[in-house]
mmCIF file of C-alpha atoms in Angstrom:
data_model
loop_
_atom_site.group_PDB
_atom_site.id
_atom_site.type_symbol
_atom_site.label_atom_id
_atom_site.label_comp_id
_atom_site.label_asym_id
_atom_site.label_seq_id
_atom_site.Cartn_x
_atom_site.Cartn_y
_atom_site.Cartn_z
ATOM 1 C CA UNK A 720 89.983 69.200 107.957
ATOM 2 C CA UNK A 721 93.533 69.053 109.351
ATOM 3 C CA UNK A 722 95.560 71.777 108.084
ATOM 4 C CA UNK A 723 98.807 72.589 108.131
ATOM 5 C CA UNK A 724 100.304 76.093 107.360
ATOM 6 C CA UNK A 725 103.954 76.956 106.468
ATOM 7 C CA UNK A 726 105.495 80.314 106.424
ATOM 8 C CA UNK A 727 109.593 80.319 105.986
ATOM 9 C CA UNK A 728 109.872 83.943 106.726
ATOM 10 C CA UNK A 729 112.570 85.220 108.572
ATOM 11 C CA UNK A 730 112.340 85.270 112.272
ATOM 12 C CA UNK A 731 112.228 88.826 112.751
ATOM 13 C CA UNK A 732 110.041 89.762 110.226
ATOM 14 C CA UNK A 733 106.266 90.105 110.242
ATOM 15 C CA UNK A 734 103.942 91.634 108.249
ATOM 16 C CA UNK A 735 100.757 91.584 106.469
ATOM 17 C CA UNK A 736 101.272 88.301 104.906
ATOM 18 C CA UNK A 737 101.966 86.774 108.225
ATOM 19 C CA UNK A 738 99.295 88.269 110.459
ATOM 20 C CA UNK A 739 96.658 87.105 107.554
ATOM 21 C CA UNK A 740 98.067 83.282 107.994
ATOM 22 C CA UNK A 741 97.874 83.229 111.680
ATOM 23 C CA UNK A 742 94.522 84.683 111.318
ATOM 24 C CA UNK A 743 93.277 82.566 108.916
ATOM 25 C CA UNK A 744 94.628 79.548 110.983
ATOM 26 C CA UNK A 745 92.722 81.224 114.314
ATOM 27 C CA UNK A 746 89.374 81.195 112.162
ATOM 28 C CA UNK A 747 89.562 77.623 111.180
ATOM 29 C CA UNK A 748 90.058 76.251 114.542
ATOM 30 C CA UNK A 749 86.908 78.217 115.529
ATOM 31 C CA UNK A 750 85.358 76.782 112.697
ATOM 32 C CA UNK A 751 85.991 72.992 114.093
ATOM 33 C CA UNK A 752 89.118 72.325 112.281
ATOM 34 C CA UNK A 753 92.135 71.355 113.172
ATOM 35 C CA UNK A 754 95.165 73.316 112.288
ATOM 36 C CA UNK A 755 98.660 73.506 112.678
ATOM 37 C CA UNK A 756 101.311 76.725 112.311
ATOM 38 C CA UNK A 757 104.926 76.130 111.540
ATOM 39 C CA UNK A 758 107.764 78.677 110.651
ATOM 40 C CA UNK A 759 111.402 79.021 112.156
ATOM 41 C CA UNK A 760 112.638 78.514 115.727
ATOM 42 C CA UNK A 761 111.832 81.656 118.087
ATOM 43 C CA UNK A 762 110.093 83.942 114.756
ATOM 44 C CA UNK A 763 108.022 86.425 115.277
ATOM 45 C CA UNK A 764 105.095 84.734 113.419
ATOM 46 C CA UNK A 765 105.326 81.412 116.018
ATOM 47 C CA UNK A 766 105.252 84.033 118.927
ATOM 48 C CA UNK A 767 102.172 85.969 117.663
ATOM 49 C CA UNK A 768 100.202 82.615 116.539
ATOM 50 C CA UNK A 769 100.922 80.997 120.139
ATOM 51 C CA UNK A 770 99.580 84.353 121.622
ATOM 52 C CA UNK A 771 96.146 83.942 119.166
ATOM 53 C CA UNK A 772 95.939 80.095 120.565
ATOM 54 C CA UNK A 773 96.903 78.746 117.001
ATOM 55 C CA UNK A 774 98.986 75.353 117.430
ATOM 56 C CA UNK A 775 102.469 75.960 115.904
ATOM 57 C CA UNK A 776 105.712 73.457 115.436
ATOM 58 C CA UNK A 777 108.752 74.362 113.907
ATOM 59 C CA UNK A 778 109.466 73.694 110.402
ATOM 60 C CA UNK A 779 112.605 75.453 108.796
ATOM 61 C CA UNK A 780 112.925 75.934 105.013
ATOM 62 C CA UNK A 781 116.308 77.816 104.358
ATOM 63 C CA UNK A 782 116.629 76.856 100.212
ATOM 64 C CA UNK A 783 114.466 75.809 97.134
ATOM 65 C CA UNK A 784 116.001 72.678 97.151
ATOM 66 C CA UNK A 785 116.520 70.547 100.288
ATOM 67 C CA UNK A 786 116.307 67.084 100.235
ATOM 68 C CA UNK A 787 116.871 65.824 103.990
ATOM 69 C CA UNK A 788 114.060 68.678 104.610
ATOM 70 C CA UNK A 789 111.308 67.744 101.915
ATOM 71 C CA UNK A 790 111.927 63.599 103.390
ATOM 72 C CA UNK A 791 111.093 65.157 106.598
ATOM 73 C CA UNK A 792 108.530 67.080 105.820
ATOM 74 C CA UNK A 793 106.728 64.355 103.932
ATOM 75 C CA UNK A 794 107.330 61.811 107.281
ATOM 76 C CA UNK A 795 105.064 64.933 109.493
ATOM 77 C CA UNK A 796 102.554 65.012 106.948
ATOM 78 C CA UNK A 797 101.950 61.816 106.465
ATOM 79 C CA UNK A 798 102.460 61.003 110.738
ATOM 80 C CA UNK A 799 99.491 63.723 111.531
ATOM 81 C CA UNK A 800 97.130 62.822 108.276
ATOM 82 C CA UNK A 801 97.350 66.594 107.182
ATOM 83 C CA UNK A 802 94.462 67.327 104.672
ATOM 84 C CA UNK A 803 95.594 70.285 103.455
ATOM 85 C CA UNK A 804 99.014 71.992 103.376
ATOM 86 C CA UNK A 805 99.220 76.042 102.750
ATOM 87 C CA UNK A 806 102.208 77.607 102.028
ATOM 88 C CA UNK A 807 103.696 81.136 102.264
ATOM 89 C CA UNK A 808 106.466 82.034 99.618
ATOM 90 C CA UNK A 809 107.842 80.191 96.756
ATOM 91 C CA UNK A 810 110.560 78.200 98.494
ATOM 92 C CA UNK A 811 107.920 76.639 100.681
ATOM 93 C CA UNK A 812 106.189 75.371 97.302
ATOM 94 C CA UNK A 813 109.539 73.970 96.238
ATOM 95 C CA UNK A 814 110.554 72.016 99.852
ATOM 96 C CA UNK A 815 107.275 71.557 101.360
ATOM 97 C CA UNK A 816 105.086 71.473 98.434
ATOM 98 C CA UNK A 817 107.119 68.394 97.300
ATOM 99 C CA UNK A 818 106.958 66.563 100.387
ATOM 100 C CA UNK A 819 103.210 66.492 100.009
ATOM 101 C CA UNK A 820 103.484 65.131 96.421
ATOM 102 C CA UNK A 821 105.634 62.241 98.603
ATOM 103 C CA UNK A 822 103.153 61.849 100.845
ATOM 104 C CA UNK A 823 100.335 61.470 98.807
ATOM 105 C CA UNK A 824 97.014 62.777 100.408
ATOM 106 C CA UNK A 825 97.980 66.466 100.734
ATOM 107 C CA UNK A 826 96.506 68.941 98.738
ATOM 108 C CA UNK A 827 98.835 72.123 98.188
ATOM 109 C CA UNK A 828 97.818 75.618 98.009
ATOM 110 C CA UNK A 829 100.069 78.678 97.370
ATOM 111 C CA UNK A 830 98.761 82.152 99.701
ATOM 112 C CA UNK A 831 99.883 84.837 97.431
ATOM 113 C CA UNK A 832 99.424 88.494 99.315
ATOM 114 C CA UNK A 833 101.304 89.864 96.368
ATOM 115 C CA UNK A 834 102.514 89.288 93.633
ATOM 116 C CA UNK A 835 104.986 86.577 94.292
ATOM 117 C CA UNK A 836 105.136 84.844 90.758
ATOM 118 C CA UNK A 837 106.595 85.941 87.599
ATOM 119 C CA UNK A 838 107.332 84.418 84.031
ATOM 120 C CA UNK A 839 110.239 82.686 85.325
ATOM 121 C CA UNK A 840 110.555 78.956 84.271
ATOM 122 C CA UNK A 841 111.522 77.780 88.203
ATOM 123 C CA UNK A 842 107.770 79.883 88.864
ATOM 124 C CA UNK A 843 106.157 78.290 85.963
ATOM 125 C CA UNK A 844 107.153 74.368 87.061
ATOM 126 C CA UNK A 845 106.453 74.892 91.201
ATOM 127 C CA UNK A 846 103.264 76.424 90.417
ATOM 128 C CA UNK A 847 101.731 74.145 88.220
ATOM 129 C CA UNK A 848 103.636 70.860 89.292
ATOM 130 C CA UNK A 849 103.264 71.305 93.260
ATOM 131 C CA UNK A 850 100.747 72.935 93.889
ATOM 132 C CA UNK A 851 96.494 72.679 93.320
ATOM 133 C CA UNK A 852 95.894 75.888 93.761
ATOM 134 C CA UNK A 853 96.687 79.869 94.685
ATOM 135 C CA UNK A 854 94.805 81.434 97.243
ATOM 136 C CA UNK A 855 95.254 85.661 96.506
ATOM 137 C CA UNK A 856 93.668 88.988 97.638
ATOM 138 C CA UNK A 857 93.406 91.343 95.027
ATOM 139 C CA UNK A 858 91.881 90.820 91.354
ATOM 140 C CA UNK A 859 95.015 92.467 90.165
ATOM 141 C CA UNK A 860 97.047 90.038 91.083
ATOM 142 C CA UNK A 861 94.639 87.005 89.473
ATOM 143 C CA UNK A 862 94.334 88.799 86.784
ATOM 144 C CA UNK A 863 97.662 88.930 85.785
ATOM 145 C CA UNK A 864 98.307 85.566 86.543
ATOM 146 C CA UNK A 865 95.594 84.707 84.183
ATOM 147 C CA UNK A 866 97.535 86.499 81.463
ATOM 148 C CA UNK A 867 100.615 83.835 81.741
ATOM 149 C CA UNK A 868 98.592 81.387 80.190
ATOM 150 C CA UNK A 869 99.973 78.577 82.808
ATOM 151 C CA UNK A 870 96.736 78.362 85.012
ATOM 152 C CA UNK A 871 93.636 76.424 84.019
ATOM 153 C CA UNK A 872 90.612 78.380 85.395
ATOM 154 C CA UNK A 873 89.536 79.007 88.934
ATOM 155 C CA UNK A 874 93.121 77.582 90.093
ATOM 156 C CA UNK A 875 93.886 81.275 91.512
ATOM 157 C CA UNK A 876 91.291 81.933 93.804
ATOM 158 C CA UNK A 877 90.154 85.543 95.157
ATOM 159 C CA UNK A 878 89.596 85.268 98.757
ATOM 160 C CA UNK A 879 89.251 88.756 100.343
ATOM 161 C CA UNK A 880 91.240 89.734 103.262
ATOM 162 C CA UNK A 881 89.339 89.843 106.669
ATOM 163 C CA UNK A 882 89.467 91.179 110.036
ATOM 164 C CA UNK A 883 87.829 90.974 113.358
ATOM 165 C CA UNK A 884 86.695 94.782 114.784
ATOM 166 C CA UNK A 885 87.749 95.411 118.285
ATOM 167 C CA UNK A 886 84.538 96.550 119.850
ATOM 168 C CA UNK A 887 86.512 98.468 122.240
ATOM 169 C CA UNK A 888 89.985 100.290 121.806
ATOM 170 C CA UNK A 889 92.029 102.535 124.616
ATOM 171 C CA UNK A 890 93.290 105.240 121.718
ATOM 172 C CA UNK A 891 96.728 106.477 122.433
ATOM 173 C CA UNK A 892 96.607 109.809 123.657
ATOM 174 C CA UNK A 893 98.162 111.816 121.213
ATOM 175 C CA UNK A 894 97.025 114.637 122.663
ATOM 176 C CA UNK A 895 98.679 115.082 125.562
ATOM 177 C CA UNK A 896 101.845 114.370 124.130
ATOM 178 C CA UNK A 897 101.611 116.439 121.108
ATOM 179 C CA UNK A 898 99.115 119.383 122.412
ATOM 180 C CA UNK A 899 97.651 121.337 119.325
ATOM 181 C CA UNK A 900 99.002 119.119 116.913
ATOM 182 C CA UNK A 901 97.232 117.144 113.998
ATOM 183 C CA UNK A 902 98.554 113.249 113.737
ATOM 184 C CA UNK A 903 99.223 111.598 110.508
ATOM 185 C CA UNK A 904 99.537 107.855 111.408
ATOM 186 C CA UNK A 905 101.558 105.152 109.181
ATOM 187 C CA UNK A 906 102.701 101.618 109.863
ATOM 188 C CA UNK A 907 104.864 98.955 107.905
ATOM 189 C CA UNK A 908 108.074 97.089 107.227
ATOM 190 C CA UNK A 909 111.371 100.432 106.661
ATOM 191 C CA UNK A 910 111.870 98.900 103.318
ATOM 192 C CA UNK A 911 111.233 100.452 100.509
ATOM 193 C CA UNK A 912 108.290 98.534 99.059
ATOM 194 C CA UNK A 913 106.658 101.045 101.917
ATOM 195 C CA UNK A 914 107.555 104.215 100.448
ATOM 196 C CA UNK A 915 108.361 105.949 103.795
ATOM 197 C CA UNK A 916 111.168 107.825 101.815
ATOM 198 C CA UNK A 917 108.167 109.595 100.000
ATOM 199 C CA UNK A 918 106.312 110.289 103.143
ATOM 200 C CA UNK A 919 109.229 112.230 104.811
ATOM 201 C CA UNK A 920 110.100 114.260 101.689
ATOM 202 C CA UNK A 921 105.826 115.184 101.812
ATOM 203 C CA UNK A 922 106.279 115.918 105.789
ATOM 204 C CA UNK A 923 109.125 118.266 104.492
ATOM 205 C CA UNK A 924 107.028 120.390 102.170
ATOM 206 C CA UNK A 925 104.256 120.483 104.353
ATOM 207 C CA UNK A 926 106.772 121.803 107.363
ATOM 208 C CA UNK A 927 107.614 124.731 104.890
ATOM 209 C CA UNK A 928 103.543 126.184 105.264
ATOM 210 C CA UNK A 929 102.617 125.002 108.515
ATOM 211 C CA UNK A 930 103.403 123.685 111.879
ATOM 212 C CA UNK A 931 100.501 122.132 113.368
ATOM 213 C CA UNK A 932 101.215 118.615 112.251
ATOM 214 C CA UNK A 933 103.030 115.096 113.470
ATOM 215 C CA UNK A 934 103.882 112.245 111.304
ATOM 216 C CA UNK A 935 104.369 108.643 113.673
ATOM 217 C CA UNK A 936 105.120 105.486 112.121
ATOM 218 C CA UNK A 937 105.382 102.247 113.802
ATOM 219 C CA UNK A 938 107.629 99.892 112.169
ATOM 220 C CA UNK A 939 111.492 98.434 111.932
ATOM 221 C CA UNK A 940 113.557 97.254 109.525
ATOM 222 C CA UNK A 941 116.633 97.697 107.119
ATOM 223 C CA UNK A 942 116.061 101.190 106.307
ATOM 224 C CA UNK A 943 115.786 102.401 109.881
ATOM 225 C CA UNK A 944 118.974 104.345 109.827
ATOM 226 C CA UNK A 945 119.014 105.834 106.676
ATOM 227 C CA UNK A 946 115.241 107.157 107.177
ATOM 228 C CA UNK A 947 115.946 108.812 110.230
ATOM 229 C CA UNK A 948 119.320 110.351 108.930
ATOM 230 C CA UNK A 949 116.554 111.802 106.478
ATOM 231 C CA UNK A 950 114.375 113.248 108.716
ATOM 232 C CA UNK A 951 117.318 114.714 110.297
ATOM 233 C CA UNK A 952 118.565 116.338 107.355
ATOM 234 C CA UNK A 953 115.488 117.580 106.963
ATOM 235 C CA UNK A 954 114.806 119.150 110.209
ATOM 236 C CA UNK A 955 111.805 117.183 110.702
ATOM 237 C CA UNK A 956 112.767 114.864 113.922
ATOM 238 C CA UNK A 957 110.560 116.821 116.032
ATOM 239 C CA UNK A 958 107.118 116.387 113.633
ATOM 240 C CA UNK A 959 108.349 112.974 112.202
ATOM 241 C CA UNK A 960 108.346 109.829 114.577
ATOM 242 C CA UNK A 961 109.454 106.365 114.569
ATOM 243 C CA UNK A 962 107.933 104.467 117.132
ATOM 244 C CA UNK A 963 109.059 101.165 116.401
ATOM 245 C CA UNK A 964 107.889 97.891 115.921
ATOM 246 C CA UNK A 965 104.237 97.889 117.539
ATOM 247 C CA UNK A 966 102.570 94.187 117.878
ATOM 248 C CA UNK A 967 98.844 96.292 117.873
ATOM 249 C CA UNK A 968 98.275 99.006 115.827
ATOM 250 C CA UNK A 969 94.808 99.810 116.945
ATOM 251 C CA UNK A 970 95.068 101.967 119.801
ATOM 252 C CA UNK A 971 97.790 104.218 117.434
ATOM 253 C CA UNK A 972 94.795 103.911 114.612
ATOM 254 C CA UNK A 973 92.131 104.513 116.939
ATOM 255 C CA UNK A 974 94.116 108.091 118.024
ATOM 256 C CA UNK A 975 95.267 109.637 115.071
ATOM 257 C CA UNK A 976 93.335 112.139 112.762
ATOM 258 C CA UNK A 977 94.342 110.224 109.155
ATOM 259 C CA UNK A 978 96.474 107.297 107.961
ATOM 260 C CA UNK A 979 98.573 107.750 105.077
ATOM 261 C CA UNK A 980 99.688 104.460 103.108
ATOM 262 C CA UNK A 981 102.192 105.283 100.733
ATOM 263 C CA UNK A 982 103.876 102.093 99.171
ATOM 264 C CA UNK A 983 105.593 101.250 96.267
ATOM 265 C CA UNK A 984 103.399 97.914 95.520
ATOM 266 C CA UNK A 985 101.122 95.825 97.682
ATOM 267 C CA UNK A 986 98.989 92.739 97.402
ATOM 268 C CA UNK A 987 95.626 94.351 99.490
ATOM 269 C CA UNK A 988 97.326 95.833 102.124
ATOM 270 C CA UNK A 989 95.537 94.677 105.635
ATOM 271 C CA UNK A 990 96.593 98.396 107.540
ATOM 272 C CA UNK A 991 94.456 100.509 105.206
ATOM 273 C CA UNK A 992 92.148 97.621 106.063
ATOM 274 C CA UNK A 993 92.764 97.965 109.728
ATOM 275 C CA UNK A 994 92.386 101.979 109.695
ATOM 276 C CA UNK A 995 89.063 101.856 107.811
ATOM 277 C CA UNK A 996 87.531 99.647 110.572
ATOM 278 C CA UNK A 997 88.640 102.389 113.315
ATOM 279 C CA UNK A 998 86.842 104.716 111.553
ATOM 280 C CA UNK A 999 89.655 107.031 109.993
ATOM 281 C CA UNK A 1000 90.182 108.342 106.562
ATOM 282 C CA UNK A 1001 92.974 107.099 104.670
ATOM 283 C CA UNK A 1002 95.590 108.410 102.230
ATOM 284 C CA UNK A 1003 96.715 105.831 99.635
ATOM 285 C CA UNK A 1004 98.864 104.803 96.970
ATOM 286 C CA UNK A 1005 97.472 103.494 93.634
ATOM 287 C CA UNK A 1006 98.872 100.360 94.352
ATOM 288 C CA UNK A 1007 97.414 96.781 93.984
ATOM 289 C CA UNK A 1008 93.979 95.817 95.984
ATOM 290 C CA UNK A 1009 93.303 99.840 96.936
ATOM 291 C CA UNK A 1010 90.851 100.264 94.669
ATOM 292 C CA UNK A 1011 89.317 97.552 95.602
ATOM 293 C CA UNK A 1012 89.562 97.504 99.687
ATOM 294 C CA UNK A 1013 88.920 101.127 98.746
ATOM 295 C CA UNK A 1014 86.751 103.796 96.936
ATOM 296 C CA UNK A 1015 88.376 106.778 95.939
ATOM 297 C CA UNK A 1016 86.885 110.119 97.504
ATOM 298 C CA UNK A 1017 84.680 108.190 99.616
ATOM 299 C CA UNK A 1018 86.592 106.524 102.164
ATOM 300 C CA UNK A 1019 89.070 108.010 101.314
ATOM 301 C CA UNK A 1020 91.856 109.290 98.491
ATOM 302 C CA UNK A 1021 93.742 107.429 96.456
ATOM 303 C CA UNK A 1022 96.907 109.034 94.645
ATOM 304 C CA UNK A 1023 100.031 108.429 92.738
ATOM 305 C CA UNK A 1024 102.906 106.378 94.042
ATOM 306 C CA UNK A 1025 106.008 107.899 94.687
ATOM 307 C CA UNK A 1026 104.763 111.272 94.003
ATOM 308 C CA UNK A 1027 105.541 113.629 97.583
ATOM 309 C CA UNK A 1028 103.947 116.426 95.995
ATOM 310 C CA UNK A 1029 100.803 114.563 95.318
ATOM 311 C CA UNK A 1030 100.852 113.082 98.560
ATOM 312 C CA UNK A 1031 101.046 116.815 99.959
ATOM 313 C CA UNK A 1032 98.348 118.405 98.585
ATOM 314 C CA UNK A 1033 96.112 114.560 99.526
ATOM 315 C CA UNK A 1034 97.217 115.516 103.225
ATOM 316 C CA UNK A 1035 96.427 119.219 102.721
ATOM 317 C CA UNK A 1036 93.472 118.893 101.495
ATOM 318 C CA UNK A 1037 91.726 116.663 104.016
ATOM 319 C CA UNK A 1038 93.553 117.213 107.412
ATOM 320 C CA UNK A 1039 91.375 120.792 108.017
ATOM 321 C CA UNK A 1040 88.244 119.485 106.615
ATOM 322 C CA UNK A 1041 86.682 117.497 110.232
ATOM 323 C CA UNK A 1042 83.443 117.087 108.203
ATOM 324 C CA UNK A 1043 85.349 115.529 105.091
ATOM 325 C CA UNK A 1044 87.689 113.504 107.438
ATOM 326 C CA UNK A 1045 84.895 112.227 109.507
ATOM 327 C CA UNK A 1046 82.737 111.104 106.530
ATOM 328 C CA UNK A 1047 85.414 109.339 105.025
ATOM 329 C CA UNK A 1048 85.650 107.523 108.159
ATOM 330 C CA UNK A 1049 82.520 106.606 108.686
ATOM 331 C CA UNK A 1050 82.153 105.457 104.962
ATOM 332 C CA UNK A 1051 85.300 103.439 105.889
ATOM 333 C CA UNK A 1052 84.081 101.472 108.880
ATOM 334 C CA UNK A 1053 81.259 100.918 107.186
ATOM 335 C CA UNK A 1054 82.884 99.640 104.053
ATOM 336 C CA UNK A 1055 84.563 97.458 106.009
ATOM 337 C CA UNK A 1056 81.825 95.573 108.202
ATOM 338 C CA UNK A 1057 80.278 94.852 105.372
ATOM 339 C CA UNK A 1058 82.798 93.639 102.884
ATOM 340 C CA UNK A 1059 86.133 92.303 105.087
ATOM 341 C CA UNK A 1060 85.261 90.519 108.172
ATOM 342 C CA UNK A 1061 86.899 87.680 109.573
ATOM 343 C CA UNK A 1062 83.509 85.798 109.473
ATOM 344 C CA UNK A 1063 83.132 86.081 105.445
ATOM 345 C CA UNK A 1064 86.683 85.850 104.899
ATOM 346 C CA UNK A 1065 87.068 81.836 106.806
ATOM 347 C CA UNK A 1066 83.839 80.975 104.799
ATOM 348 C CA UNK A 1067 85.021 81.375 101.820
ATOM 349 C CA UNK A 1068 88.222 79.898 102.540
ATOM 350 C CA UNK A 1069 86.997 76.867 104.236
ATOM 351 C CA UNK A 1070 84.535 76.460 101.486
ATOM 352 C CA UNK A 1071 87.643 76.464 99.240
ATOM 353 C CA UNK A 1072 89.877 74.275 101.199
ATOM 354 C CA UNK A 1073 86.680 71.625 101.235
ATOM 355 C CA UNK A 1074 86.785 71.677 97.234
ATOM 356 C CA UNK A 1075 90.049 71.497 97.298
ATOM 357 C CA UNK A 1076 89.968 67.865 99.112
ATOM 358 C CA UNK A 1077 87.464 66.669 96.855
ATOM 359 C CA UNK A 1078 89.148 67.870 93.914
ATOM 360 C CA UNK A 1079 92.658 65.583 95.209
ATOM 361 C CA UNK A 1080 90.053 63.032 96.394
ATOM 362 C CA UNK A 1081 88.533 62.508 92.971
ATOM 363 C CA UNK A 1082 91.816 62.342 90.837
ATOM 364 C CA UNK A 1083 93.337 59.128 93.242
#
């Protein structure tokens, strides 16, 4: 197959969304295949996939509608005979997911790692006019796209997250530079689809009992400022850390005690993913794909979002248990090996992109 992926994100930004395409990309061209990873000049996302060996190009989508672009687009896919074309958010449907219908040969899949489609007419017409398909990670999310009636069946696809599990990680050594303290460990986009307002204001009531613990977060974005002008008003910048935007969150996984997820809404959110396989329990939010990346007082605990309180007494409760915390983990790595690795999740996708040829093969 020769596949081209097309992510419009915004060169600074990078999250779960984009690390799955670049991965995804990486496990097709071990599988034989050729493909291709374009997003905007100098992004983040063209940096990370050129350090994974991924082939990139630069492809800029700045508005639903672009003629001159979509023309273009159509003359590249066309030029390199691309198979299959997988886009990233809803404008790339509209620009790119056009230019195939131009071209021709391409089939056109949607990646959905949330939920990026609602009852909107302009949703409605992109989806089912420019596109074959919707690749998603959480049954949540195809199950409410089932319930818009738009979708014939088995167009939105489940296809599980994966990762690869370092066999070896260098853990940072929180211990030396916190001695005697307890690390709580988050990561994300400072937006507030992460809920890191929450996680502060639950660092604050547990500061009023006890002094023994550290929350660090790696992560940047537009609510940098006013998070840390929380944690100042709060008294907390000595127990609550922002580290910054960190390209690998292993070692920072691999050295804390527990991660806490606390979003607002997710698609299946690749971190909690990423903290199961180094072995550590994890905190939460009842958001979509936990419960099923997770299981509830097994792995870990799953509570109410935007709820401090609740996400208290979760911390409370499990950061003095070592027996508790290091069953969960174990239950967690496990989990993980068995049900999201890399290896299952590019068979099932290549097996998908394959049916999806035939499928655009058949109707010509």
């Amino acid at each position: 197959m020769n596949i081209l992926f097309i992510n419009s994100i915004g060169r600074n930004k990078f999250g779960g969304g984009e690390k799955w395409m670049v991965n995804a990309a990486a496990s097709l061209r071990d599988k034989g295949h050729k493909v291709t990873l374009a997003s905007r000049k100098n992004s983040r996302i063209l940096q990370y996939a050129a350090d994974k060996g991924v082939p990139t190009t630069v492809i800029e989508i700045h508005a639903d509608i672009s003629p001159l672009k979509t023309i273009k687009i159509a003359r590249y896919l066309k030029q390199h005979s691309i198979d299959i074309l997988i886009c990233n958010l809803n404008k790339d449907i509209r620009v790119a997911g056009l230019a195939a219908r131009m071209a021709g040969n391409t089939a056109v899949l949607a990646r959905h790692g949330m939920l990026l489609c609602s009852k909107k007419w302009k949703h409605k017409i992109s989806l089912t006019r420019l596109c074959d398909g919707i690749i998603t990670n959480s049954e949540t999310i195809r199950q409410t796209y089932a319930g818009y009636g738009w979708f014939p069946p088995e167009f939105v696809q489940v296809i599980y997250n994966g990762i690869v599990i370092p066999d070896a990680i260098q853990p940072v050594d929180f211990g030396s530079r916190y001695p005697g303290k307890k690390i709580i460990y988050s990561a994300g986009r400072l937006s507030d689809q992460k809920g890191f307002a929450y996680l502060i204001d639950a660092a604050a009531i547990l500061a009023g009992t006890r002094n023994d613990l550290v929350f660090v977060v790696s992560g940047e974005g537009k609510l940098e400022e006013e998070l840390k002008a929380r944690v100042r008003e709060l008294g907390l910048e000595a127990s609550f850390i922002f580290e910054g935007f960190t390209s690998d969150i292993y070692p920072w996984l691999k050295g804390c005690d527990l991660f806490v997820l606390a979003s607002l809404f997710e698609g299946m959110p690749n971190v909690v993913m990423e903290a199961m396989a180094m072995e550590k329990p994890v905190i939460a939010t009842d958001v979509n794909g936990a419960r099923e990346l997770m299981q509830d007082g097994i792995t870990g605990l799953i509570i109410p979002p935007a709820d401090p309180a609740s996400l208290a007494r979760a911390i409370a409760s499990l950061i003095d248990d070592p027996t508790k915390l290091a069953s969960f983990g174990r239950a967690g790595k496990q989990r993980v090996a068995e049900h999201f690795t890399m290896q299952r999740m590019a068979d099932r996708l290549e097996a998908y992109l394959l049916e999806k040829i035939r499928e655009k093969q058949n109707r010509q």
